mmCIF file of C-alpha atoms and ligand atoms in Angstrom:
data_model
loop_
_atom_site.group_PDB
_atom_site.id
_atom_site.type_symbol
_atom_site.label_atom_id
_atom_site.label_comp_id
_atom_site.label_asym_id
_atom_site.label_seq_id
_atom_site.Cartn_x
_atom_site.Cartn_y
_atom_site.Cartn_z
ATOM 1 C CA MET A 1312 14.152 -5.469 6.844
ATOM 2 C CA PRO A 1313 15.121 -8.601 4.838
ATOM 3 C CA PHE A 1314 12.986 -9.429 1.813
ATOM 4 C CA ASP A 1315 10.389 -12.131 2.228
ATOM 5 C CA ARG A 1316 7.230 -13.179 0.446
ATOM 6 C CA SER A 1317 5.179 -14.136 3.484
ATOM 7 C CA ILE A 1318 1.754 -12.511 3.719
ATOM 8 C CA LYS A 1319 1.912 -9.022 5.208
ATOM 9 C CA ILE A 1320 -1.187 -7.082 6.245
ATOM 10 C CA ALA A 1321 -0.943 -3.323 5.750
ATOM 11 C CA PRO A 1322 -3.895 -1.458 7.268
ATOM 12 C CA SER A 1323 -4.678 1.783 5.440
ATOM 13 C CA ILE A 1324 -5.026 4.639 7.908
ATOM 14 C CA LEU A 1325 -7.478 6.234 5.478
ATOM 15 C CA SER A 1326 -10.099 4.351 7.505
ATOM 16 C CA ALA A 1327 -8.684 5.471 10.910
ATOM 17 C CA ASP A 1328 -9.840 8.380 13.073
ATOM 18 C CA PHE A 1329 -7.973 11.308 11.470
ATOM 19 C CA ALA A 1330 -7.923 13.191 14.788
ATOM 20 C CA ASP A 1331 -6.196 10.319 16.555
ATOM 21 C CA PHE A 1332 -3.581 8.844 14.202
ATOM 22 C CA GLY A 1333 -0.997 8.218 16.932
ATOM 23 C CA ARG A 1334 -3.244 5.981 18.997
ATOM 24 C CA GLU A 1335 -4.793 4.381 15.902
ATOM 25 C CA ILE A 1336 -1.341 3.344 14.643
ATOM 26 C CA ALA A 1337 -0.356 1.997 18.055
ATOM 27 C CA ALA A 1338 -3.613 0.037 18.129
ATOM 28 C CA ILE A 1339 -3.257 -1.604 14.707
ATOM 29 C CA GLU A 1340 0.387 -2.481 15.363
ATOM 30 C CA ALA A 1341 -0.499 -3.999 18.738
ATOM 31 C CA GLN A 1342 -3.229 -5.954 16.959
ATOM 32 C CA GLY A 1343 -0.872 -7.499 14.414
ATOM 33 C CA ALA A 1344 -0.378 -5.090 11.493
ATOM 34 C CA ASP A 1345 2.852 -5.805 9.588
ATOM 35 C CA TRP A 1346 3.064 -2.493 7.711
ATOM 36 C CA VAL A 1347 1.256 0.859 8.016
ATOM 37 C CA HIS A 1348 -0.148 2.096 4.673
ATOM 38 C CA VAL A 1349 -0.422 5.870 4.313
ATOM 39 C CA ASP A 1350 -2.603 7.232 1.490
ATOM 40 C CA VAL A 1351 -1.549 10.651 0.189
ATOM 41 C CA MET A 1352 -4.088 12.272 -2.174
ATOM 42 C CA ASP A 1353 -3.903 15.613 -3.929
ATOM 43 C CA GLY A 1354 -7.411 16.352 -5.252
ATOM 44 C CA HIS A 1355 -5.936 16.372 -8.765
ATOM 45 C CA PHE A 1356 -4.577 12.920 -9.574
ATOM 46 C CA VAL A 1357 -7.490 11.524 -7.566
ATOM 47 C CA PRO A 1358 -10.764 13.221 -6.620
ATOM 48 C CA ASN A 1359 -9.990 13.382 -2.899
ATOM 49 C CA LEU A 1360 -7.559 15.167 -0.563
ATOM 50 C CA THR A 1361 -5.814 13.764 2.475
ATOM 51 C CA PHE A 1362 -2.523 15.114 3.801
ATOM 52 C CA GLY A 1363 1.083 15.959 3.019
ATOM 53 C CA PRO A 1364 4.615 15.571 4.386
ATOM 54 C CA PRO A 1365 4.127 17.401 7.737
ATOM 55 C CA LEU A 1366 1.425 14.978 8.808
ATOM 56 C CA VAL A 1367 3.387 11.983 7.531
ATOM 57 C CA ARG A 1368 6.336 13.197 9.608
ATOM 58 C CA ALA A 1369 4.103 13.533 12.668
ATOM 59 C CA ILE A 1370 2.701 10.031 12.399
ATOM 60 C CA ARG A 1371 6.099 8.487 11.648
ATOM 61 C CA LYS A 1372 6.974 8.754 15.349
ATOM 62 C CA HIS A 1373 4.193 6.310 16.118
ATOM 63 C CA VAL A 1374 5.121 3.689 13.507
ATOM 64 C CA THR A 1375 7.377 0.917 14.789
ATOM 65 C CA THR A 1376 6.876 -1.461 11.854
ATOM 66 C CA PHE A 1377 7.230 -0.254 8.248
ATOM 67 C CA MET A 1378 5.681 2.897 6.790
ATOM 68 C CA ASP A 1379 4.504 2.499 3.226
ATOM 69 C CA VAL A 1380 3.524 5.823 1.614
ATOM 70 C CA HIS A 1381 1.164 5.509 -1.358
ATOM 71 C CA LEU A 1382 1.351 8.728 -3.358
ATOM 72 C CA MET A 1383 -1.790 9.467 -5.356
ATOM 73 C CA ILE A 1384 -0.423 12.798 -6.508
ATOM 74 C CA ALA A 1385 0.804 14.367 -9.748
ATOM 75 C CA PRO A 1386 3.475 15.478 -10.219
ATOM 76 C CA VAL A 1387 5.446 13.204 -7.875
ATOM 77 C CA ASP A 1388 9.089 14.195 -8.294
ATOM 78 C CA PRO A 1389 8.969 17.602 -6.539
ATOM 79 C CA PHE A 1390 7.690 15.873 -3.371
ATOM 80 C CA VAL A 1391 9.873 12.761 -3.193
ATOM 81 C CA GLU A 1392 12.488 14.273 -0.912
ATOM 82 C CA ALA A 1393 9.898 15.746 1.444
ATOM 83 C CA PHE A 1394 8.214 12.363 1.940
ATOM 84 C CA ALA A 1395 11.583 10.662 2.383
ATOM 85 C CA GLU A 1396 12.567 13.243 4.999
ATOM 86 C CA ALA A 1397 9.194 12.716 6.648
ATOM 87 C CA GLY A 1398 10.332 9.161 7.347
ATOM 88 C CA ALA A 1399 8.790 6.937 4.674
ATOM 89 C CA ASP A 1400 10.332 3.468 4.463
ATOM 90 C CA LEU A 1401 8.817 2.948 1.024
ATOM 91 C CA ILE A 1402 7.408 5.498 -1.399
ATOM 92 C CA CYS A 1403 5.043 4.270 -4.090
ATOM 93 C CA ALA A 1404 4.255 6.354 -7.181
ATOM 94 C CA HIS A 1405 1.656 5.746 -9.880
ATOM 95 C CA VAL A 1406 2.773 4.992 -13.410
ATOM 96 C CA GLU A 1407 -0.120 7.189 -14.605
ATOM 97 C CA ALA A 1408 1.080 10.222 -12.623
ATOM 98 C CA GLY A 1409 3.532 11.463 -15.215
ATOM 99 C CA PRO A 1410 5.667 10.676 -18.256
ATOM 100 C CA HIS A 1411 8.811 9.637 -16.367
ATOM 101 C CA ILE A 1412 8.072 6.848 -13.902
ATOM 102 C CA HIS A 1413 11.587 5.418 -14.368
ATOM 103 C CA ARG A 1414 13.093 8.751 -13.303
ATOM 104 C CA THR A 1415 10.706 8.895 -10.350
ATOM 105 C CA LEU A 1416 11.807 5.441 -9.159
ATOM 106 C CA GLN A 1417 15.451 6.518 -9.445
ATOM 107 C CA ALA A 1418 14.665 9.651 -7.438
ATOM 108 C CA ILE A 1419 12.946 7.604 -4.720
ATOM 109 C CA ARG A 1420 15.828 5.139 -4.451
ATOM 110 C CA ALA A 1421 18.324 8.007 -4.382
ATOM 111 C CA THR A 1422 16.779 9.105 -1.068
ATOM 112 C CA GLY A 1423 17.461 5.683 0.462
ATOM 113 C CA CYS A 1424 13.768 4.734 0.524
ATOM 114 C CA LYS A 1425 12.421 1.618 -1.106
ATOM 115 C CA ALA A 1426 10.518 2.362 -4.320
ATOM 116 C CA GLY A 1427 7.106 1.142 -5.406
ATOM 117 C CA VAL A 1428 5.218 1.505 -8.659
ATOM 118 C CA ALA A 1429 1.406 1.502 -8.661
ATOM 119 C CA LEU A 1430 -1.020 0.630 -11.463
ATOM 120 C CA ASN A 1431 -4.617 1.798 -11.719
ATOM 121 C CA PRO A 1432 -7.243 -0.797 -12.667
ATOM 122 C CA GLY A 1433 -7.275 0.463 -16.265
ATOM 123 C CA THR A 1434 -3.510 0.134 -16.756
ATOM 124 C CA PRO A 1435 -2.134 -3.105 -18.221
ATOM 125 C CA ALA A 1436 0.478 -5.232 -16.447
ATOM 126 C CA ALA A 1437 3.013 -4.904 -19.278
ATOM 127 C CA VAL A 1438 4.002 -1.341 -18.305
ATOM 128 C CA VAL A 1439 5.941 -2.576 -15.283
ATOM 129 C CA GLU A 1440 8.145 -5.003 -17.205
ATOM 130 C CA PRO A 1441 10.959 -2.448 -17.853
ATOM 131 C CA LEU A 1442 10.750 -1.247 -14.245
ATOM 132 C CA LEU A 1443 11.212 -4.484 -12.337
ATOM 133 C CA ASP A 1444 14.949 -4.032 -11.777
ATOM 134 C CA HIS A 1445 14.330 -0.508 -10.511
ATOM 135 C CA CYS A 1446 11.654 -1.046 -7.874
ATOM 136 C CA ASP A 1447 11.039 -2.977 -4.668
ATOM 137 C CA MET A 1448 7.272 -3.341 -4.994
ATOM 138 C CA VAL A 1449 4.508 -3.317 -7.584
ATOM 139 C CA LEU A 1450 1.109 -2.136 -6.323
ATOM 140 C CA VAL A 1451 -1.901 -3.480 -8.195
ATOM 141 C CA MET A 1452 -4.923 -1.297 -7.470
ATOM 142 C CA THR A 1453 -8.166 -3.252 -7.244
ATOM 143 C CA VAL A 1454 -10.300 -0.107 -6.921
ATOM 144 C CA ASN A 1455 -9.986 3.234 -8.655
ATOM 145 C CA PRO A 1456 -7.878 5.196 -6.165
ATOM 146 C CA GLY A 1457 -9.413 7.994 -4.153
ATOM 147 C CA PHE A 1458 -11.679 6.448 -1.561
ATOM 148 C CA GLY A 1459 -11.856 3.609 0.925
ATOM 149 C CA GLY A 1460 -14.752 1.189 1.078
ATOM 150 C CA GLN A 1461 -15.175 0.532 -2.652
ATOM 151 C CA ASN A 1462 -15.883 -2.827 -4.262
ATOM 152 C CA PHE A 1463 -13.008 -5.044 -5.375
ATOM 153 C CA ILE A 1464 -12.394 -5.051 -9.155
ATOM 154 C CA HIS A 1465 -11.774 -8.661 -10.140
ATOM 155 C CA SER A 1466 -9.685 -7.973 -13.249
ATOM 156 C CA GLY A 1467 -6.845 -7.211 -10.826
ATOM 157 C CA ILE A 1468 -6.425 -10.916 -10.086
ATOM 158 C CA GLY A 1469 -5.153 -11.839 -13.548
ATOM 159 C CA LYS A 1470 -2.928 -8.780 -13.499
ATOM 160 C CA ILE A 1471 -1.353 -9.873 -10.208
ATOM 161 C CA ARG A 1472 -0.689 -13.319 -11.659
ATOM 162 C CA THR A 1473 0.957 -11.835 -14.772
ATOM 163 C CA ILE A 1474 3.130 -9.459 -12.765
ATOM 164 C CA ARG A 1475 4.140 -12.114 -10.272
ATOM 165 C CA ALA A 1476 5.335 -14.294 -13.157
ATOM 166 C CA MET A 1477 7.244 -11.365 -14.719
ATOM 167 C CA ILE A 1478 9.006 -10.692 -11.406
ATOM 168 C CA GLY A 1479 10.455 -14.191 -11.256
ATOM 169 C CA ASP A 1480 13.244 -14.366 -8.669
ATOM 170 C CA ARG A 1481 13.624 -10.630 -8.188
ATOM 171 C CA PRO A 1482 13.149 -9.355 -4.612
ATOM 172 C CA VAL A 1483 10.019 -7.390 -5.530
ATOM 173 C CA HIS A 1484 6.826 -7.383 -3.476
ATOM 174 C CA VAL A 1485 3.377 -7.495 -5.053
ATOM 175 C CA GLN A 1486 0.959 -5.335 -3.100
ATOM 176 C CA VAL A 1487 -2.786 -5.200 -3.631
ATOM 177 C CA ASP A 1488 -4.931 -2.265 -2.529
ATOM 178 C CA GLY A 1489 -8.681 -1.806 -2.678
ATOM 179 C CA GLY A 1490 -11.587 -3.924 -1.506
ATOM 180 C CA VAL A 1491 -9.395 -6.472 0.265
ATOM 181 C CA THR A 1492 -11.517 -8.518 2.703
ATOM 182 C CA PRO A 1493 -11.410 -12.097 4.024
ATOM 183 C CA GLU A 1494 -13.427 -12.980 0.884
ATOM 184 C CA THR A 1495 -11.051 -11.429 -1.668
ATOM 185 C CA ALA A 1496 -7.756 -12.026 0.195
ATOM 186 C CA PRO A 1497 -7.409 -15.684 -0.892
ATOM 187 C CA LEU A 1498 -7.919 -14.688 -4.539
ATOM 188 C CA VAL A 1499 -5.093 -12.148 -4.516
ATOM 189 C CA ALA A 1500 -2.757 -14.246 -2.366
ATOM 190 C CA ARG A 1501 -3.191 -17.256 -4.649
ATOM 191 C CA ALA A 1502 -2.439 -15.026 -7.647
ATOM 192 C CA GLY A 1503 0.851 -13.966 -6.033
ATOM 193 C CA ALA A 1504 0.288 -10.877 -3.882
ATOM 194 C CA ASP A 1505 2.238 -10.808 -0.609
ATOM 195 C CA VAL A 1506 1.327 -7.370 0.814
ATOM 196 C CA LEU A 1507 -2.394 -6.881 1.391
ATOM 197 C CA VAL A 1508 -3.616 -3.349 2.079
ATOM 198 C CA ALA A 1509 -6.985 -3.126 3.799
ATOM 199 C CA GLY A 1510 -8.759 -0.075 5.159
ATOM 200 C CA SER A 1511 -12.417 -0.621 5.910
ATOM 201 C CA ALA A 1512 -11.988 -4.372 6.420
ATOM 202 C CA VAL A 1513 -9.441 -3.748 9.223
ATOM 203 C CA PHE A 1514 -11.012 -0.789 11.016
ATOM 204 C CA ARG A 1515 -14.654 -1.890 10.927
ATOM 205 C CA GLY A 1516 -16.169 -2.584 14.323
ATOM 206 C CA GLY A 1517 -13.207 -1.288 16.353
ATOM 207 C CA SER A 1518 -11.810 1.932 17.832
ATOM 208 C CA VAL A 1519 -8.782 3.003 19.874
ATOM 209 C CA GLU A 1520 -10.851 2.335 22.997
ATOM 210 C CA THR A 1521 -11.966 -1.074 21.704
ATOM 211 C CA PRO A 1522 -9.166 -2.288 19.427
ATOM 212 C CA GLY A 1523 -9.970 -6.009 19.683
ATOM 213 C CA PRO A 1524 -11.937 -6.043 16.400
ATOM 214 C CA TYR A 1525 -8.878 -4.632 14.578
ATOM 215 C CA GLY A 1526 -6.996 -7.758 15.612
ATOM 216 C CA GLU A 1527 -9.863 -10.078 14.701
ATOM 217 C CA ASN A 1528 -10.131 -8.407 11.290
ATOM 218 C CA ILE A 1529 -6.382 -8.592 10.635
ATOM 219 C CA ARG A 1530 -6.269 -12.248 11.669
ATOM 220 C CA ALA A 1531 -9.274 -13.071 9.477
ATOM 221 C CA ILE A 1532 -7.671 -11.480 6.397
ATOM 222 C CA ARG A 1533 -4.318 -13.136 7.103
ATOM 223 C CA ALA A 1534 -5.851 -16.556 7.709
ATOM 224 C CA ALA A 1535 -7.915 -16.296 4.530
ATOM 225 C CA ALA A 1536 -4.839 -15.261 2.542
ATOM 226 C CA GLU A 1537 -2.719 -18.024 3.990
ATOM 227 C CA GLY A 1538 -5.467 -20.482 3.105
ATOM 228 C CA THR A 1539 -6.174 -21.622 6.605
ATOM 229 C CA TYR A 1540 -9.673 -20.110 6.802
ATOM 230 C CA VAL A 1541 -9.761 -20.285 10.605
HETATM 231 C C1 LIG B 1881 -7.742 3.921 -2.136
HETATM 232 C C2 LIG B 1881 -6.582 3.761 -1.197
HETATM 233 C C3 LIG B 1881 -6.679 2.554 -0.359
HETATM 234 C C4 LIG B 1881 -7.897 2.516 0.520
HETATM 235 C C5 LIG B 1881 -8.326 1.090 0.638
HETATM 236 O O1 LIG B 1881 -7.509 4.977 -2.968
HETATM 237 O O2 LIG B 1881 -5.362 3.701 -1.907
HETATM 238 O O3 LIG B 1881 -5.490 2.333 0.386
HETATM 239 O O4 LIG B 1881 -7.702 3.040 1.785
HETATM 240 O O5 LIG B 1881 -9.518 1.041 1.334
HETATM 241 P P1 LIG B 1881 -10.419 -0.261 1.375
HETATM 242 O O6 LIG B 1881 -9.580 -1.358 1.937
HETATM 243 O O7 LIG B 1881 -11.535 0.142 2.253
HETATM 244 O O8 LIG B 1881 -10.825 -0.542 -0.055
HETATM 245 ZN ZN1 LIG B 1882 -3.529 2.998 -0.823
#
């Protein structure tokens, strides 16, 4: 997929029905999702557990857009190949997950996947500066990772602006994850984010039987981010 900085909405399936991922993914894509964001948690790097490569492989068959795999695990390197083989388009690793994020990004790119680097709210923007020629995306967390439905942490806005300026002309996306709603979307978009992850704000009010609200929610976030406020 060619690089572009238009606003992309990436629903997090952390807020989907875990017993029905196939139909949930079909529903959000039919309702306008640009990417599908998959949250992998290990109960060690973050205080929650989700799923591993076999489930990611199973849901891959249902994704027709772009599958973005957010690894909240430590260590990362022993699992990179398994997530690549499971069909990730992009694998994102946290800078806090180990001492060798540069090596991790090399390992991700060596599989043919795009590589992302994620920063927790307590991590300063400057750490990504040496990594910008070695990644395709920087993820600025605006909640402490582990759970959906938390409140947006506003210090992420300045960090997005700093990172966006550091990126300059490089083909690197800025993704934001955590507490993204129609209220916070304009703040992050104006600061320079182009990929907006949203879990609870996309899935609220809808279901696979009644997917209309997914579309309304996605359109509301997109419109807010694009500044049209319709
Ligand atoms: C949090 C995850 C997020 C989460 C976002 O650890 O990385 O992707 O699903 O959920 P909301 O949008 O509800 O904050
Ligand atoms: Zn995430």
